[in-house]
Structures are given as structure tokens and as C-alpha cells.
Short mmCIF file of C-alpha atoms in Angstrom, two decimals:
data_model
loop_
_atom_site.label_atom_id
_atom_site.label_comp_id
_atom_site.label_asym_id
_atom_site.label_seq_id
_atom_site.Cartn_x
_atom_site.Cartn_y
_atom_site.Cartn_z
CA MET H 7 0.00 0.00 0.00
CA ALA H 8 2.84 2.37 0.96
CA THR H 9 4.74 1.52 -2.23
CA SER H 10 1.66 2.18 -4.32
CA THR H 11 1.19 5.58 -2.67
CA VAL H 12 4.84 6.52 -3.26
CA ASP H 13 4.60 5.49 -6.93
CA SER H 14 1.42 7.53 -7.30
CA VAL H 15 3.08 10.63 -5.84
CA LYS H 16 6.13 10.17 -8.07
CA GLY H 17 3.86 9.76 -11.09
CA ARG H 18 2.00 12.98 -10.32
CA ARG H 19 5.26 14.86 -9.82
CA THR H 20 6.63 13.54 -13.09
CA THR H 21 3.44 14.52 -14.89
CA VAL H 22 3.65 18.05 -13.46
CA ALA H 23 7.31 18.27 -14.52
CA LEU H 24 6.42 17.17 -18.05
CA LYS H 25 3.64 19.76 -18.27
CA ILE H 26 6.01 22.48 -17.04
CA ALA H 27 8.60 21.39 -19.64
CA MET H 28 5.94 21.60 -22.36
CA ALA H 29 4.83 25.02 -21.12
CA VAL H 30 8.33 26.54 -21.01
CA THR H 31 9.51 25.13 -24.34
CA GLY H 32 6.21 26.04 -25.99
CA LEU H 33 6.42 29.65 -24.81
CA LEU H 34 10.02 29.89 -26.04
CA PHE H 35 8.86 28.77 -29.48
CA VAL H 36 5.98 31.29 -29.42
CA LEU H 37 8.44 34.11 -28.67
CA PHE H 38 10.57 33.01 -31.61
CA LEU H 39 7.50 32.91 -33.87
CA LEU H 40 6.51 36.45 -32.91
CA MET H 41 10.02 37.69 -33.74
CA HIS H 42 10.03 35.73 -37.00
CA MET H 43 6.62 37.17 -37.90
CA TYR H 44 7.88 40.71 -37.28
CA GLY H 45 10.83 40.05 -39.57
CA ASN H 46 8.59 38.75 -42.35
CA LEU H 47 6.54 41.95 -42.28
CA LYS H 48 9.65 43.83 -43.41
CA MET H 49 8.80 42.51 -46.89
CA PHE H 50 6.48 45.54 -47.12
CA LEU H 51 9.50 47.84 -46.81
CA GLY H 52 11.26 46.40 -49.85
CA PRO H 53 14.28 44.21 -50.60
CA GLU H 54 16.82 46.40 -48.84
CA ALA H 55 14.95 46.31 -45.53
CA TYR H 56 14.12 42.59 -45.71
CA ASP H 57 17.56 41.47 -46.87
CA GLY H 58 19.10 43.79 -44.29
CA TYR H 59 17.10 42.07 -41.58
CA ALA H 60 18.19 38.63 -42.88
CA HIS H 61 21.82 39.83 -42.88
CA TRP H 62 21.49 41.24 -39.35
CA MET H 63 20.27 37.85 -38.11
CA ARG H 64 23.57 36.37 -39.27
CA THR H 65 25.85 39.06 -37.85
CA VAL H 66 24.24 39.99 -34.52
CA LEU H 67 26.82 39.86 -31.68
CA TYR H 68 29.66 39.61 -34.24
CA PRO H 69 32.64 39.57 -33.57
CA LEU H 70 31.83 38.43 -30.03
CA LEU H 71 30.40 35.35 -31.74
CA PRO H 72 31.47 34.00 -35.15
CA HIS H 73 29.50 34.89 -38.28
CA GLU H 74 26.07 33.26 -37.90
CA GLY H 75 27.07 32.25 -34.36
CA SER H 76 24.03 33.78 -32.69
CA LEU H 77 21.80 32.26 -35.38
CA TRP H 78 23.19 28.81 -34.62
CA VAL H 79 22.71 29.35 -30.88
CA MET H 80 19.07 30.18 -31.60
CA ARG H 81 18.70 27.12 -33.83
CA VAL H 82 20.17 24.81 -31.19
CA VAL H 83 17.92 26.25 -28.46
CA LEU H 84 14.86 25.94 -30.70
CA ALA H 85 15.74 22.41 -31.79
CA ALA H 86 16.26 21.36 -28.15
CA SER H 87 12.97 23.03 -27.19
CA ILE H 88 11.07 21.21 -29.94
CA ILE H 89 12.61 17.85 -29.00
CA ILE H 90 11.77 18.32 -25.31
CA HIS H 91 8.27 19.58 -26.17
CA VAL H 92 7.51 16.63 -28.45
CA TRP H 93 9.00 14.11 -26.01
CA ALA H 94 6.94 15.50 -23.13
CA ALA H 95 3.79 15.56 -25.28
CA LEU H 96 4.25 11.96 -26.43
CA THR H 97 4.96 10.81 -22.87
CA LEU H 98 1.80 12.50 -21.58
CA TRP H 99 -0.15 11.13 -24.54
CA ASN H 100 1.03 7.61 -23.71
CA ARG H 101 0.08 8.05 -20.04
CA ALA H 102 -3.33 9.36 -21.01
CA GLY H 103 -3.86 6.26 -23.15
CA LYS H 104 -2.96 3.99 -20.25
CA ALA H 105 -5.40 5.91 -18.08
CA ARG H 106 -8.23 4.75 -20.38
CA GLY H 107 -8.16 7.78 -22.63
CA GLN H 108 -8.73 10.43 -19.98
CA ALA H 109 -8.28 13.89 -21.44
CA TYR H 110 -5.53 16.30 -20.49
CA LYS H 111 -6.76 18.10 -17.35
CA VAL H 112 -6.19 21.55 -15.96
CA ASN H 113 -7.01 22.54 -12.38
CA THR H 114 -8.98 25.78 -12.48
CA GLY H 115 -9.11 26.13 -8.68
CA LYS H 116 -12.88 25.45 -8.47
CA LYS H 117 -12.92 22.16 -10.30
CA ILE H 118 -10.99 19.89 -12.65
CA THR H 119 -11.89 20.81 -16.24
CA ALA H 120 -11.30 18.16 -18.89
CA ILE H 121 -10.38 19.40 -22.35
CA HIS H 122 -12.65 17.79 -24.94
CA SER H 123 -11.16 14.67 -26.47
CA TYR H 124 -11.43 16.04 -30.01
CA THR H 125 -9.37 19.08 -28.96
CA GLY H 126 -6.71 16.81 -27.53
CA SER H 127 -6.66 14.77 -30.73
CA LEU H 128 -6.35 17.91 -32.86
CA MET H 129 -3.47 19.11 -30.71
CA ARG H 130 -1.63 15.78 -30.99
CA TRP H 131 -2.12 15.10 -34.68
CA GLY H 132 -1.86 18.79 -35.51
CA GLY H 133 1.49 18.85 -33.72
CA ILE H 134 2.72 15.94 -35.82
CA ALA H 135 1.55 17.68 -39.02
CA LEU H 136 3.32 20.88 -37.92
CA ALA H 137 6.56 18.93 -37.47
CA PHE H 138 6.40 17.91 -41.15
CA PHE H 139 5.60 21.49 -42.15
CA ILE H 140 8.61 22.81 -40.20
CA VAL H 141 10.83 20.44 -42.17
CA PHE H 142 9.26 21.65 -45.44
CA HIS H 143 9.71 25.29 -44.43
CA LEU H 144 13.36 24.78 -43.49
CA LEU H 145 14.06 22.98 -46.76
CA GLN H 146 12.47 25.86 -48.66
CA PHE H 147 13.92 28.93 -46.95
CA THR H 148 16.89 27.74 -44.85
CA THR H 149 18.70 24.92 -46.67
CA LEU H 150 17.11 26.02 -50.00
CA HIS H 151 16.50 22.48 -51.25
CA VAL H 152 12.81 23.09 -52.05
CA ASN H 153 12.59 25.54 -54.94
CA ALA H 154 9.10 26.70 -55.94
CA VAL H 155 10.44 29.59 -58.01
CA GLY H 156 11.99 27.57 -60.83
CA GLY H 157 15.46 27.43 -62.33
CA THR H 158 18.51 25.81 -60.82
CA ARG H 159 19.35 25.71 -57.14
CA ALA H 160 22.21 28.11 -57.81
CA ASP H 161 19.74 30.58 -59.33
CA TYR H 162 17.46 30.15 -56.34
CA VAL H 163 20.30 30.82 -53.89
CA ALA H 164 21.41 33.86 -55.88
CA LEU H 165 17.96 35.47 -55.67
CA GLY H 166 18.45 36.47 -52.05
CA PRO H 167 15.90 36.27 -49.21
CA TYR H 168 13.49 38.95 -50.52
CA TYR H 169 13.12 37.57 -54.03
CA ARG H 170 13.00 33.97 -52.82
CA MET H 171 10.01 34.92 -50.69
CA LEU H 172 8.49 36.97 -53.51
CA GLY H 173 8.86 34.19 -56.07
CA SER H 174 7.54 31.46 -53.80
CA PHE H 175 4.07 32.98 -53.40
CA GLN H 176 3.34 34.12 -56.94
CA PRO H 177 -0.13 33.17 -58.30
CA GLU H 178 1.32 30.24 -60.27
CA ASN H 179 2.57 28.86 -56.95
CA TRP H 180 -0.89 28.89 -55.36
CA TRP H 181 -0.26 25.42 -53.94
CA VAL H 182 2.56 26.82 -51.78
CA TYR H 183 0.16 29.45 -50.46
CA VAL H 184 -2.43 26.76 -49.64
CA ILE H 185 0.17 24.71 -47.75
CA TYR H 186 1.11 27.73 -45.65
CA LEU H 187 -2.52 28.75 -45.12
CA ILE H 188 -3.42 25.33 -43.74
CA ALA H 189 -0.21 25.07 -41.71
CA ILE H 190 -0.50 28.55 -40.17
CA ALA H 191 -4.17 27.91 -39.32
CA ALA H 192 -3.16 24.66 -37.59
CA LEU H 193 -0.27 26.46 -35.87
CA SER H 194 -2.60 29.20 -34.60
CA PHE H 195 -5.01 26.63 -33.18
CA HIS H 196 -2.12 24.77 -31.57
CA ILE H 197 -0.74 27.99 -30.10
CA HIS H 198 -4.15 29.11 -28.83
CA HIS H 199 -4.65 25.98 -26.76
CA GLY H 200 -0.95 25.72 -25.96
CA VAL H 201 -0.59 29.27 -24.64
CA TRP H 202 -3.70 28.90 -22.48
CA SER H 203 -2.48 25.54 -21.11
CA ALA H 204 1.06 26.86 -20.56
CA LEU H 205 -0.13 29.93 -18.65
CA ALA H 206 -2.50 27.75 -16.63
CA THR H 207 0.33 25.34 -15.80
CA LEU H 208 2.88 28.01 -14.87
CA GLY H 209 0.28 30.12 -13.07
CA LEU H 210 -0.95 27.19 -10.96
CA SER H 211 -4.29 27.33 -12.81
CA ARG H 212 -6.03 29.86 -10.61
CA SER H 213 -9.63 30.42 -11.65
CA THR H 214 -9.30 34.18 -11.13
CA ARG H 215 -6.78 34.30 -13.98
CA GLU H 216 -8.57 31.97 -16.38
CA LYS H 217 -10.17 34.77 -18.42
CA ALA H 218 -6.84 36.57 -18.65
CA TYR H 219 -5.12 33.39 -19.88
CA LYS H 220 -7.80 32.94 -22.55
CA ALA H 221 -7.53 36.57 -23.65
CA VAL H 222 -3.76 36.29 -24.03
CA ALA H 223 -4.16 33.02 -25.97
CA ASP H 224 -6.73 34.66 -28.27
CA VAL H 225 -4.50 37.66 -28.99
CA VAL H 226 -1.37 35.59 -29.62
CA ALA H 227 -3.16 33.09 -31.91
CA ILE H 228 -4.81 35.83 -33.98
CA ALA H 229 -1.55 37.79 -34.20
CA ILE H 230 0.33 34.70 -35.40
CA PHE H 231 -2.25 33.86 -38.07
CA VAL H 232 -2.72 37.41 -39.38
CA GLY H 233 0.95 38.33 -39.08
CA PHE H 234 2.28 35.27 -40.92
CA MET H 235 -0.40 35.19 -43.64
CA THR H 236 -0.33 38.93 -44.41
CA THR H 237 2.91 38.78 -46.38
CA PRO H 238 2.09 35.70 -48.56
CA THR H 239 -1.40 37.10 -49.22
CA ALA H 240 0.01 40.49 -50.23
CA ILE H 241 2.42 38.77 -52.63
CA LEU H 242 -0.28 36.51 -54.08
CA PHE H 243 -2.52 39.49 -54.88
CA GLY H 244 0.24 41.73 -56.15
CA ILE H 245 0.32 44.20 -53.26
CA ILE H 246 4.01 43.32 -52.82
CA SER H 247 5.44 43.09 -56.31
#
């Protein structure tokens, strides 16, 4: 009986630790997304401003750090955050399955509120889909192995950040726009629930703050969707040309 009680306490502590890990790593990724979104909006200022921003990302803190040093630090931190986030999510998912499919729960102070099972499923499978999209996005704009513009890879590299973005969302590349539209919509949904859950976890889920958590989640999710889709939409319809 004593052993069972100890195991139960350890299990609850581990679950809390996993939820905190998900909350912290998720919020780090949200902060990165907001910064990335701000950078993308520089497309409206023209190639000099956008390419200048891309160049700054590679030289910030130089010569204290090597060329692209700060960018690689950011990449390593983000990669570690994603790995920890996914590992924690899969571990909690597995535990939920063993607990006969009980939904992820958040203590609101007044009662235990279960998130609807379909929301949990969307978060899990949506997260997996987003992982594939991140790979696609990196191949397109970081390693430059996915070329929607046309021509050789050397031509694609030579275009520079501004014209790579501009060429990728031209009307003839509508399918790229659709991929990003679906992915950013899924990302916004994921962030909405994730931000609310993260704030609830880190804030000890006090009912007096629940409305504030939801308001913050609403604002962040809407900002991410509108901010990221504004630039591709402006390119598609010729506002940025």
C-alpha cells in the first residue's frame, strides 16, 4: 500500500514536470514565432529592408560570436525546445492512453476541467503535421532544397531572401500558399490551446486568472495567423510586387 502511494506521488510529480517542460519550451517557441513574424513583415519595406534584416540575423553579436554564431545558438535552443516539447507531449499522450483515454486536465481552482477529447486529438495530430511542415519550411527557406520559383538551385540561392520569398508565393505557386494557409491555421489553433495551457500550468491554474489566460491566448493566436499570412497574401494578390 505504501509503495503504491509513493509510486502515485512520483507519477504525479513527473506529470507536473512534463507539463512544465511543455509550457516553457512552448512559450520559447511562441516568442521566436513572434520575432520571425515581425521580420517577415519587413517585406512591405522592400528588398533592402528585408535582406538587411536577414543579414542582421547572421551578424548579430559579431565579432563576439562568429559569423552566424548567434543564429546557430538560436537554432540549437529551438531544436532542443522542440525535441523536449515533443518528447513531453508523447509521454503524456502515452500516459493518457494507459489511463483509459482520460483527457488532459487543468485545475482551475474550483474544479478539474477536462479538455474535450477532439481538442486533444487535434493538438496531438496537428502537432505531428506541424513537425512535417517545419521540415518543409526549413528545406524551402533555410537549406534552399525546395525551390518553388523555378530554375537551378544556384539561381534560387542567388535570388536572395526577398526575391525567394516573392517568387515562392506568386499566383502560379498557389499550392505553396495553400500549404502555408493550412499550416498557419493549424499552428494558430495549436498555439491558442498551448498558450492557455502553458499559462494555466505556470500560473498554478487559478480560476481568477482563467479569463486573462484565454484573452492572451486569443490575442497571440490571432496575431500569429494574421501576421504570418499577411505577407504571402500580399504577394499573391500583387500588393508586394
